[in-house]
mmCIF file with all atom_site columns, C-alpha atoms in Angstrom:
data_model
loop_
_atom_site.group_PDB
_atom_site.id
_atom_site.type_symbol
_atom_site.label_atom_id
_atom_site.label_alt_id
_atom_site.label_comp_id
_atom_site.label_asym_id
_atom_site.label_entity_id
_atom_site.label_seq_id
_atom_site.pdbx_PDB_ins_code
_atom_site.Cartn_x
_atom_site.Cartn_y
_atom_site.Cartn_z
_atom_site.occupancy
_atom_site.B_iso_or_equiv
_atom_site.pdbx_formal_charge
_atom_site.auth_seq_id
_atom_site.auth_comp_id
_atom_site.auth_asym_id
_atom_site.auth_atom_id
_atom_site.pdbx_PDB_model_num
ATOM 1   C CA . MET A 1 1   ? 256.955 38.051  39.872 1.00 47.00 ? 1   MET A CA 1
ATOM 2   C CA . ASP A 1 2   ? 259.180 38.663  36.829 1.00 51.00 ? 2   ASP A CA 1
ATOM 3   C CA . LEU A 1 3   ? 259.833 35.330  35.175 1.00 61.00 ? 3   LEU A CA 1
ATOM 4   C CA . HIS A 1 4   ? 262.351 36.739  32.671 1.00 74.00 ? 4   HIS A CA 1
ATOM 5   C CA . MET A 1 5   ? 265.755 35.241  33.172 1.00 77.00 ? 5   MET A CA 1
ATOM 6   C CA . THR A 1 6   ? 268.966 37.136  32.547 1.00 84.00 ? 6   THR A CA 1
ATOM 7   C CA . ASP A 1 7   ? 271.849 35.257  30.787 1.00 85.00 ? 7   ASP A CA 1
ATOM 8   C CA . LEU A 1 8   ? 273.618 35.052  34.219 1.00 88.00 ? 8   LEU A CA 1
ATOM 9   C CA . GLU A 1 9   ? 270.557 33.552  35.938 1.00 85.00 ? 9   GLU A CA 1
ATOM 10  C CA . ARG A 1 10  ? 270.120 31.066  33.178 1.00 84.00 ? 10  ARG A CA 1
ATOM 11  C CA . ASP A 1 11  ? 273.712 29.987  33.541 1.00 86.00 ? 11  ASP A CA 1
ATOM 12  C CA . ILE A 1 12  ? 273.348 29.602  37.315 1.00 88.00 ? 12  ILE A CA 1
ATOM 13  C CA . ILE A 1 13  ? 270.211 27.442  36.917 1.00 85.00 ? 13  ILE A CA 1
ATOM 14  C CA . ARG A 1 14  ? 271.924 25.252  34.353 1.00 84.00 ? 14  ARG A CA 1
ATOM 15  C CA . GLU A 1 15  ? 274.940 24.799  36.622 1.00 87.00 ? 15  GLU A CA 1
ATOM 16  C CA . ILE A 1 16  ? 272.669 23.845  39.517 1.00 87.00 ? 16  ILE A CA 1
ATOM 17  C CA . LEU A 1 17  ? 271.020 21.308  37.228 1.00 85.00 ? 17  LEU A CA 1
ATOM 18  C CA . ASN A 1 18  ? 274.426 20.021  36.076 1.00 86.00 ? 18  ASN A CA 1
ATOM 19  C CA . ILE A 1 19  ? 275.459 19.263  39.669 1.00 88.00 ? 19  ILE A CA 1
ATOM 20  C CA . GLY A 1 20  ? 272.192 17.427  40.374 1.00 86.00 ? 20  GLY A CA 1
ATOM 21  C CA . LEU A 1 21  ? 272.313 15.503  37.073 1.00 85.00 ? 21  LEU A CA 1
ATOM 22  C CA . ALA A 1 22  ? 275.921 14.530  37.601 1.00 86.00 ? 22  ALA A CA 1
ATOM 23  C CA . ARG A 1 23  ? 274.884 12.735  40.736 1.00 87.00 ? 23  ARG A CA 1
ATOM 24  C CA . ALA A 1 24  ? 271.992 11.135  38.865 1.00 85.00 ? 24  ALA A CA 1
ATOM 25  C CA . ALA A 1 25  ? 274.381 10.026  36.056 1.00 84.00 ? 25  ALA A CA 1
ATOM 26  C CA . ASP A 1 26  ? 276.737 8.478   38.631 1.00 86.00 ? 26  ASP A CA 1
ATOM 27  C CA . SER A 1 27  ? 273.854 6.470   40.104 1.00 86.00 ? 27  SER A CA 1
ATOM 28  C CA . PHE A 1 28  ? 272.866 5.242   36.648 1.00 83.00 ? 28  PHE A CA 1
ATOM 29  C CA . ALA A 1 29  ? 276.390 4.303   35.750 1.00 83.00 ? 29  ALA A CA 1
ATOM 30  C CA . ALA A 1 30  ? 276.713 2.238   38.911 1.00 85.00 ? 30  ALA A CA 1
ATOM 31  C CA . ILE A 1 31  ? 273.553 0.320   38.092 1.00 84.00 ? 31  ILE A CA 1
ATOM 32  C CA . ALA A 1 32  ? 274.152 -0.171  34.457 1.00 79.00 ? 32  ALA A CA 1
ATOM 33  C CA . GLN A 1 33  ? 277.842 -0.878  34.894 1.00 80.00 ? 33  GLN A CA 1
ATOM 34  C CA . GLU A 1 34  ? 278.599 1.421   31.938 1.00 77.00 ? 34  GLU A CA 1
ATOM 35  C CA . LYS A 1 35  ? 280.121 4.861   31.461 1.00 77.00 ? 35  LYS A CA 1
ATOM 36  C CA . VAL A 1 36  ? 277.466 7.663   31.283 1.00 77.00 ? 36  VAL A CA 1
ATOM 37  C CA . LEU A 1 37  ? 278.196 10.926  29.455 1.00 75.00 ? 37  LEU A CA 1
ATOM 38  C CA . LEU A 1 38  ? 275.962 13.911  30.302 1.00 75.00 ? 38  LEU A CA 1
ATOM 39  C CA . GLU A 1 39  ? 275.051 16.721  27.958 1.00 76.00 ? 39  GLU A CA 1
ATOM 40  C CA . VAL A 1 40  ? 274.655 20.309  29.280 1.00 69.00 ? 40  VAL A CA 1
ATOM 41  C CA . PRO A 1 41  ? 270.890 20.713  29.773 1.00 72.00 ? 41  PRO A CA 1
ATOM 42  C CA . SER A 1 42  ? 268.930 23.237  27.798 1.00 74.00 ? 42  SER A CA 1
ATOM 43  C CA . LEU A 1 43  ? 266.625 25.530  29.601 1.00 72.00 ? 43  LEU A CA 1
ATOM 44  C CA . GLU A 1 44  ? 263.518 26.905  28.007 1.00 69.00 ? 44  GLU A CA 1
ATOM 45  C CA . LEU A 1 45  ? 260.116 28.349  28.866 1.00 66.00 ? 45  LEU A CA 1
ATOM 46  C CA . VAL A 1 46  ? 257.685 26.611  26.494 1.00 65.00 ? 46  VAL A CA 1
ATOM 47  C CA . ARG A 1 47  ? 253.976 26.092  26.195 1.00 67.00 ? 47  ARG A CA 1
ATOM 48  C CA . GLY A 1 48  ? 252.452 22.989  27.678 1.00 67.00 ? 48  GLY A CA 1
ATOM 49  C CA . ARG A 1 49  ? 251.136 21.697  24.382 1.00 71.00 ? 49  ARG A CA 1
ATOM 50  C CA . ASP A 1 50  ? 254.559 21.875  22.835 1.00 75.00 ? 50  ASP A CA 1
ATOM 51  C CA . ILE A 1 51  ? 255.969 19.789  25.647 1.00 76.00 ? 51  ILE A CA 1
ATOM 52  C CA . LEU A 1 52  ? 253.266 17.199  25.010 1.00 78.00 ? 52  LEU A CA 1
ATOM 53  C CA . GLU A 1 53  ? 254.183 16.919  21.387 1.00 80.00 ? 53  GLU A CA 1
ATOM 54  C CA . LEU A 1 54  ? 257.877 16.262  22.377 1.00 80.00 ? 54  LEU A CA 1
ATOM 55  C CA . VAL A 1 55  ? 256.718 13.660  24.824 1.00 83.00 ? 55  VAL A CA 1
ATOM 56  C CA . ARG A 1 56  ? 254.660 11.895  22.187 1.00 84.00 ? 56  ARG A CA 1
ATOM 57  C CA . LYS A 1 57  ? 257.703 11.806  19.930 1.00 85.00 ? 57  LYS A CA 1
ATOM 58  C CA . TYR A 1 58  ? 259.810 10.054  22.607 1.00 85.00 ? 58  TYR A CA 1
ATOM 59  C CA . GLN A 1 59  ? 256.995 7.749   23.600 1.00 85.00 ? 59  GLN A CA 1
ATOM 60  C CA . ALA A 1 60  ? 256.697 6.362   20.128 1.00 85.00 ? 60  ALA A CA 1
ATOM 61  C CA . GLY A 1 61  ? 259.892 4.316   20.536 1.00 87.00 ? 61  GLY A CA 1
ATOM 62  C CA . HIS A 1 62  ? 260.601 4.231   24.293 1.00 91.00 ? 62  HIS A CA 1
ATOM 63  C CA . VAL A 1 63  ? 259.203 3.119   27.620 1.00 91.00 ? 63  VAL A CA 1
ATOM 64  C CA . GLY A 1 64  ? 258.312 6.179   29.681 1.00 91.00 ? 64  GLY A CA 1
ATOM 65  C CA . ILE A 1 65  ? 258.689 6.242   33.449 1.00 93.00 ? 65  ILE A CA 1
ATOM 66  C CA . GLN A 1 66  ? 257.171 9.222   35.358 1.00 90.00 ? 66  GLN A CA 1
ATOM 67  C CA . SER A 1 67  ? 257.972 10.498  38.825 1.00 90.00 ? 67  SER A CA 1
ATOM 68  C CA . ASP A 1 68  ? 256.356 13.565  40.387 1.00 88.00 ? 68  ASP A CA 1
ATOM 69  C CA . ILE A 1 69  ? 258.320 16.072  42.453 1.00 91.00 ? 69  ILE A CA 1
ATOM 70  C CA . LYS A 1 70  ? 256.399 17.325  45.496 1.00 91.00 ? 70  LYS A CA 1
ATOM 71  C CA . GLY A 1 71  ? 256.926 19.576  48.470 1.00 93.00 ? 71  GLY A CA 1
ATOM 72  C CA . ASP A 1 72  ? 258.081 23.186  48.064 1.00 92.00 ? 72  ASP A CA 1
ATOM 73  C CA . PHE A 1 73  ? 258.369 22.566  44.308 1.00 90.00 ? 73  PHE A CA 1
ATOM 74  C CA . ASN A 1 74  ? 255.776 21.059  41.937 1.00 84.00 ? 74  ASN A CA 1
ATOM 75  C CA . GLY A 1 75  ? 257.038 19.205  38.905 1.00 84.00 ? 75  GLY A CA 1
ATOM 76  C CA . THR A 1 76  ? 257.562 15.976  37.045 1.00 85.00 ? 76  THR A CA 1
ATOM 77  C CA . THR A 1 77  ? 260.421 13.947  35.656 1.00 88.00 ? 77  THR A CA 1
ATOM 78  C CA . LEU A 1 78  ? 260.096 11.645  32.688 1.00 88.00 ? 78  LEU A CA 1
ATOM 79  C CA . MET A 1 79  ? 262.704 9.048   31.669 1.00 90.00 ? 79  MET A CA 1
ATOM 80  C CA . PHE A 1 80  ? 262.530 7.284   28.349 1.00 91.00 ? 80  PHE A CA 1
ATOM 81  C CA . PHE A 1 81  ? 264.148 3.885   28.020 1.00 91.00 ? 81  PHE A CA 1
ATOM 82  C CA . SER A 1 82  ? 264.832 2.474   24.585 1.00 90.00 ? 82  SER A CA 1
ATOM 83  C CA . GLY A 1 83  ? 264.717 -1.197  23.574 1.00 91.00 ? 83  GLY A CA 1
ATOM 84  C CA . GLN A 1 84  ? 268.526 -1.214  23.858 1.00 87.00 ? 84  GLN A CA 1
ATOM 85  C CA . HIS A 1 85  ? 268.355 -0.012  27.481 1.00 86.00 ? 85  HIS A CA 1
ATOM 86  C CA . VAL A 1 86  ? 265.725 -2.666  28.328 1.00 90.00 ? 86  VAL A CA 1
ATOM 87  C CA . GLN A 1 87  ? 267.991 -5.329  26.708 1.00 90.00 ? 87  GLN A CA 1
ATOM 88  C CA . ARG A 1 88  ? 271.182 -4.220  28.396 1.00 85.00 ? 88  ARG A CA 1
ATOM 89  C CA . LEU A 1 89  ? 269.678 -3.591  31.864 1.00 87.00 ? 89  LEU A CA 1
ATOM 90  C CA . SER A 1 90  ? 267.899 -6.898  31.765 1.00 90.00 ? 90  SER A CA 1
ATOM 91  C CA . ARG A 1 91  ? 271.220 -8.607  31.049 1.00 88.00 ? 91  ARG A CA 1
ATOM 92  C CA . VAL A 1 92  ? 273.222 -6.633  33.723 1.00 86.00 ? 92  VAL A CA 1
ATOM 93  C CA . CYS A 1 93  ? 270.692 -6.506  36.507 1.00 89.00 ? 93  CYS A CA 1
ATOM 94  C CA . LEU A 1 94  ? 268.345 -9.382  35.923 1.00 89.00 ? 94  LEU A CA 1
ATOM 95  C CA . ARG A 1 95  ? 270.774 -11.808 34.249 1.00 88.00 ? 95  ARG A CA 1
ATOM 96  C CA . GLN A 1 96  ? 268.217 -12.244 31.424 1.00 87.00 ? 96  GLN A CA 1
ATOM 97  C CA . ASN A 1 97  ? 269.168 -12.478 27.763 1.00 90.00 ? 97  ASN A CA 1
ATOM 98  C CA . VAL A 1 98  ? 266.197 -10.862 26.026 1.00 88.00 ? 98  VAL A CA 1
ATOM 99  C CA . ALA A 1 99  ? 265.461 -9.354  22.649 1.00 88.00 ? 99  ALA A CA 1
ATOM 100 C CA . GLU A 1 100 ? 265.691 -5.598  22.097 1.00 90.00 ? 100 GLU A CA 1
ATOM 101 C CA . THR A 1 101 ? 262.200 -4.492  22.802 1.00 87.00 ? 101 THR A CA 1
ATOM 102 C CA . VAL A 1 102 ? 260.037 -2.007  24.758 1.00 88.00 ? 102 VAL A CA 1
ATOM 103 C CA . GLU A 1 103 ? 257.454 -4.692  25.603 1.00 89.00 ? 103 GLU A CA 1
ATOM 104 C CA . LEU A 1 104 ? 258.230 -5.334  29.277 1.00 90.00 ? 104 LEU A CA 1
ATOM 105 C CA . ASN A 1 105 ? 257.611 -8.278  31.519 1.00 91.00 ? 105 ASN A CA 1
ATOM 106 C CA . GLU A 1 106 ? 256.832 -7.670  35.168 1.00 92.00 ? 106 GLU A CA 1
ATOM 107 C CA . MET A 1 107 ? 260.433 -7.953  36.361 1.00 93.00 ? 107 MET A CA 1
ATOM 108 C CA . GLN A 1 108 ? 261.665 -5.466  33.677 1.00 93.00 ? 108 GLN A CA 1
ATOM 109 C CA . GLU A 1 109 ? 259.034 -2.944  34.545 1.00 93.00 ? 109 GLU A CA 1
ATOM 110 C CA . SER A 1 110 ? 259.950 -3.189  38.243 1.00 94.00 ? 110 SER A CA 1
ATOM 111 C CA . LEU A 1 111 ? 263.635 -2.720  37.349 1.00 92.00 ? 111 LEU A CA 1
ATOM 112 C CA . LEU A 1 112 ? 262.938 0.457   35.261 1.00 93.00 ? 112 LEU A CA 1
ATOM 113 C CA . LEU A 1 113 ? 260.779 1.811   38.093 1.00 94.00 ? 113 LEU A CA 1
ATOM 114 C CA . GLU A 1 114 ? 263.526 1.207   40.625 1.00 92.00 ? 114 GLU A CA 1
ATOM 115 C CA . ILE A 1 115 ? 266.225 2.789   38.353 1.00 90.00 ? 115 ILE A CA 1
ATOM 116 C CA . SER A 1 116 ? 263.980 5.813   37.771 1.00 91.00 ? 116 SER A CA 1
ATOM 117 C CA . ASN A 1 117 ? 263.433 6.105   41.577 1.00 92.00 ? 117 ASN A CA 1
ATOM 118 C CA . ILE A 1 118 ? 267.232 6.082   42.230 1.00 90.00 ? 118 ILE A CA 1
ATOM 119 C CA . ILE A 1 119 ? 268.053 8.621   39.460 1.00 88.00 ? 119 ILE A CA 1
ATOM 120 C CA . THR A 1 120 ? 265.154 10.930  40.335 1.00 90.00 ? 120 THR A CA 1
ATOM 121 C CA . GLY A 1 121 ? 266.035 10.646  44.017 1.00 91.00 ? 121 GLY A CA 1
ATOM 122 C CA . ALA A 1 122 ? 269.638 11.536  43.401 1.00 90.00 ? 122 ALA A CA 1
ATOM 123 C CA . LEU A 1 123 ? 268.659 14.573  41.261 1.00 89.00 ? 123 LEU A CA 1
ATOM 124 C CA . VAL A 1 124 ? 266.005 15.771  43.726 1.00 92.00 ? 124 VAL A CA 1
ATOM 125 C CA . THR A 1 125 ? 268.283 15.409  46.748 1.00 92.00 ? 125 THR A CA 1
ATOM 126 C CA . GLN A 1 126 ? 270.972 17.524  45.150 1.00 91.00 ? 126 GLN A CA 1
ATOM 127 C CA . LEU A 1 127 ? 268.451 20.196  44.073 1.00 90.00 ? 127 LEU A CA 1
ATOM 128 C CA . ALA A 1 128 ? 267.022 20.228  47.647 1.00 93.00 ? 128 ALA A CA 1
ATOM 129 C CA . ASN A 1 129 ? 270.486 20.718  49.168 1.00 92.00 ? 129 ASN A CA 1
ATOM 130 C CA . ILE A 1 130 ? 271.524 23.460  46.770 1.00 91.00 ? 130 ILE A CA 1
ATOM 131 C CA . LEU A 1 131 ? 268.292 25.377  46.770 1.00 91.00 ? 131 LEU A CA 1
ATOM 132 C CA . LYS A 1 132 ? 267.522 24.804  50.496 1.00 91.00 ? 132 LYS A CA 1
ATOM 133 C CA . ALA A 1 133 ? 264.061 23.460  49.607 1.00 91.00 ? 133 ALA A CA 1
ATOM 134 C CA . LYS A 1 134 ? 262.009 20.641  51.089 1.00 94.00 ? 134 LYS A CA 1
ATOM 135 C CA . ILE A 1 135 ? 261.235 18.511  48.046 1.00 94.00 ? 135 ILE A CA 1
ATOM 136 C CA . TYR A 1 136 ? 261.050 14.758  47.372 1.00 92.00 ? 136 TYR A CA 1
ATOM 137 C CA . GLY A 1 137 ? 260.330 12.481  44.499 1.00 90.00 ? 137 GLY A CA 1
ATOM 138 C CA . ALA A 1 138 ? 257.037 10.513  44.611 1.00 91.00 ? 138 ALA A CA 1
ATOM 139 C CA . PRO A 1 139 ? 257.191 6.761   43.716 1.00 92.00 ? 139 PRO A CA 1
ATOM 140 C CA . PRO A 1 140 ? 257.606 6.450   40.000 1.00 93.00 ? 140 PRO A CA 1
ATOM 141 C CA . THR A 1 141 ? 254.922 4.982   37.703 1.00 90.00 ? 141 THR A CA 1
ATOM 142 C CA . ALA A 1 142 ? 254.902 3.416   34.214 1.00 88.00 ? 142 ALA A CA 1
ATOM 143 C CA . PRO A 1 143 ? 251.890 5.136   32.669 1.00 82.00 ? 143 PRO A CA 1
ATOM 144 C CA . LYS A 1 144 ? 249.908 2.895   30.330 1.00 79.00 ? 144 LYS A CA 1
ATOM 145 C CA . GLY A 1 145 ? 248.749 4.329   27.018 1.00 74.00 ? 145 GLY A CA 1
ATOM 146 C CA . ASP A 1 146 ? 249.362 7.970   26.223 1.00 73.00 ? 146 ASP A CA 1
ATOM 147 C CA . ILE A 1 147 ? 251.643 9.490   28.824 1.00 74.00 ? 147 ILE A CA 1
ATOM 148 C CA . THR A 1 148 ? 250.476 12.981  27.875 1.00 74.00 ? 148 THR A CA 1
ATOM 149 C CA . ARG A 1 149 ? 247.095 12.314  29.552 1.00 71.00 ? 149 ARG A CA 1
ATOM 150 C CA . ALA A 1 150 ? 248.876 11.953  32.843 1.00 66.00 ? 150 ALA A CA 1
ATOM 151 C CA . LEU A 1 151 ? 250.725 15.215  32.273 1.00 70.00 ? 151 LEU A CA 1
ATOM 152 C CA . ASP A 1 152 ? 247.759 17.241  31.137 1.00 66.00 ? 152 ASP A CA 1
ATOM 153 C CA . ASN A 1 153 ? 246.868 18.588  34.614 1.00 61.00 ? 153 ASN A CA 1
ATOM 154 C CA . LEU A 1 154 ? 250.413 19.897  35.125 1.00 59.00 ? 154 LEU A CA 1
ATOM 155 C CA . LEU A 1 155 ? 251.062 21.281  31.709 1.00 61.00 ? 155 LEU A CA 1
ATOM 156 C CA . VAL A 1 156 ? 247.781 22.329  30.137 1.00 58.00 ? 156 VAL A CA 1
ATOM 157 C CA . SER A 1 157 ? 244.666 22.281  32.350 1.00 56.00 ? 157 SER A CA 1
ATOM 158 C CA . HIS A 1 158 ? 245.840 24.591  35.097 1.00 53.00 ? 158 HIS A CA 1
ATOM 159 C CA . PRO A 1 159 ? 245.380 28.160  33.704 1.00 44.00 ? 159 PRO A CA 1
ATOM 160 C CA . LEU A 1 160 ? 248.058 29.713  35.961 1.00 47.00 ? 160 LEU A CA 1
ATOM 161 C CA . MET A 1 161 ? 250.805 27.269  34.986 1.00 48.00 ? 161 MET A CA 1
ATOM 162 C CA . GLN A 1 162 ? 253.390 28.198  32.314 1.00 53.00 ? 162 GLN A CA 1
ATOM 163 C CA . PRO A 1 163 ? 255.653 25.147  32.421 1.00 53.00 ? 163 PRO A CA 1
ATOM 164 C CA . LEU A 1 164 ? 259.437 25.395  32.479 1.00 57.00 ? 164 LEU A CA 1
ATOM 165 C CA . ILE A 1 165 ? 261.094 22.488  30.657 1.00 61.00 ? 165 ILE A CA 1
ATOM 166 C CA . PHE A 1 166 ? 264.613 21.327  31.491 1.00 59.00 ? 166 PHE A CA 1
ATOM 167 C CA . SER A 1 167 ? 265.495 19.234  28.479 1.00 59.00 ? 167 SER A CA 1
ATOM 168 C CA . VAL A 1 168 ? 268.280 16.863  29.340 1.00 64.00 ? 168 VAL A CA 1
ATOM 169 C CA . ILE A 1 169 ? 269.790 14.081  27.298 1.00 64.00 ? 169 ILE A CA 1
ATOM 170 C CA . THR A 1 170 ? 272.203 11.613  28.920 1.00 66.00 ? 170 THR A CA 1
ATOM 171 C CA . GLN A 1 171 ? 274.242 9.139   26.989 1.00 64.00 ? 171 GLN A CA 1
ATOM 172 C CA . PHE A 1 172 ? 274.397 5.554   28.237 1.00 60.00 ? 172 PHE A CA 1
ATOM 173 C CA . SER A 1 173 ? 277.662 4.472   26.444 1.00 59.00 ? 173 SER A CA 1
ATOM 174 C CA . ASP A 1 174 ? 280.134 1.659   26.303 1.00 56.00 ? 174 ASP A CA 1
ATOM 175 C CA . GLN A 1 175 ? 283.057 0.871   24.015 1.00 53.00 ? 175 GLN A CA 1
ATOM 176 C CA . ASN A 1 176 ? 280.824 -0.041  21.073 1.00 56.00 ? 176 ASN A CA 1
ATOM 177 C CA . SER A 1 177 ? 277.947 2.376   20.881 1.00 61.00 ? 177 SER A CA 1
ATOM 178 C CA . ASN A 1 178 ? 276.104 5.328   22.430 1.00 68.00 ? 178 ASN A CA 1
ATOM 179 C CA . VAL A 1 179 ? 272.449 5.147   23.399 1.00 70.00 ? 179 VAL A CA 1
ATOM 180 C CA . GLU A 1 180 ? 270.645 8.287   24.366 1.00 77.00 ? 180 GLU A CA 1
ATOM 181 C CA . LEU A 1 181 ? 268.628 8.192   27.542 1.00 81.00 ? 181 LEU A CA 1
ATOM 182 C CA . PRO A 1 182 ? 266.222 11.206  27.439 1.00 83.00 ? 182 PRO A CA 1
ATOM 183 C CA . LEU A 1 183 ? 265.506 12.640  30.820 1.00 85.00 ? 183 LEU A CA 1
ATOM 184 C CA . MET A 1 184 ? 262.937 15.470  30.973 1.00 84.00 ? 184 MET A CA 1
ATOM 185 C CA . LEU A 1 185 ? 262.339 17.629  33.977 1.00 84.00 ? 185 LEU A CA 1
ATOM 186 C CA . PHE A 1 186 ? 259.671 20.264  34.152 1.00 81.00 ? 186 PHE A CA 1
ATOM 187 C CA . PHE A 1 187 ? 258.247 22.564  36.780 1.00 81.00 ? 187 PHE A CA 1
ATOM 188 C CA . ASP A 1 188 ? 255.221 24.767  36.786 1.00 76.00 ? 188 ASP A CA 1
ATOM 189 C CA . ARG A 1 189 ? 255.155 28.560  36.775 1.00 76.00 ? 189 ARG A CA 1
ATOM 190 C CA . GLU A 1 190 ? 254.917 28.959  40.587 1.00 81.00 ? 190 GLU A CA 1
ATOM 191 C CA . THR A 1 191 ? 257.919 26.730  41.102 1.00 83.00 ? 191 THR A CA 1
ATOM 192 C CA . PHE A 1 192 ? 259.956 28.490  38.485 1.00 81.00 ? 192 PHE A CA 1
ATOM 193 C CA . ALA A 1 193 ? 259.115 31.779  40.288 1.00 83.00 ? 193 ALA A CA 1
ATOM 194 C CA . LYS A 1 194 ? 260.412 30.275  43.614 1.00 88.00 ? 194 LYS A CA 1
ATOM 195 C CA . VAL A 1 195 ? 263.664 29.139  41.886 1.00 87.00 ? 195 VAL A CA 1
ATOM 196 C CA . LEU A 1 196 ? 264.242 32.602  40.476 1.00 87.00 ? 196 LEU A CA 1
ATOM 197 C CA . THR A 1 197 ? 263.584 34.169  43.881 1.00 89.00 ? 197 THR A CA 1
ATOM 198 C CA . ILE A 1 198 ? 266.243 31.917  45.404 1.00 90.00 ? 198 ILE A CA 1
ATOM 199 C CA . ILE A 1 199 ? 268.728 32.581  42.607 1.00 88.00 ? 199 ILE A CA 1
ATOM 200 C CA . ARG A 1 200 ? 268.177 36.394  43.064 1.00 86.00 ? 200 ARG A CA 1
ATOM 201 C CA . THR A 1 201 ? 269.187 36.221  46.711 1.00 86.00 ? 201 THR A CA 1
ATOM 202 C CA . TYR A 1 202 ? 272.669 35.071  45.673 1.00 76.00 ? 202 TYR A CA 1
ATOM 203 C CA . ASP A 1 203 ? 275.522 37.601  45.849 1.00 63.00 ? 203 ASP A CA 1
ATOM 204 C CA . LEU A 1 204 ? 276.356 37.631  42.205 1.00 54.00 ? 204 LEU A CA 1
ATOM 205 C CA . SER A 1 205 ? 278.818 40.588  42.546 1.00 54.00 ? 205 SER A CA 1
ATOM 206 C CA . GLY A 1 206 ? 281.408 38.480  44.252 1.00 52.00 ? 206 GLY A CA 1
ATOM 207 C CA . GLY A 1 207 ? 281.001 40.523  47.486 1.00 48.00 ? 207 GLY A CA 1
ATOM 208 C CA . LYS A 1 208 ? 281.802 43.771  45.806 1.00 43.00 ? 208 LYS A CA 1
#
């Protein structure tokens, strides 16, 4: 299976992601009671170890929530909540006035897990509908310690997997400031091949 993408195929996949992420952004905006701006996702084939370095960078100042994608596709989503997110969401959803911190109490961790579940669910549902695939998001987890250990099997250990990373940054914004909410989505090599196969069945000639 040729994993090389043409420019048109790349644009199609990015647009499919945009549709799914727009639904996810709407879900987040409803929870947070804030306006959410969404950047166009980048789309790259990168080595697993390079992804792990990026994850470590985000993990240094954020709370990471992981949700695996299962079914016809095999992948993982990671959401990274900053101290500002924790503070704002605690105020809006829990009616708690807390300091800006990534040290979570039990209720805050449950809240972030539920938010990640809703956002990942919205994204996965849209992707399943568009790509006609049977996929679902597994219950999210808040990995303790180094998140990259939990990702090692998907990104590094499996010799046949060349991961595809969808790098997505959403902005959780209000009238006073913008706070980036990194959302990373990656699939393994086999899943990427399936997505390309689906894309290549489309009539890209406009019926000519």
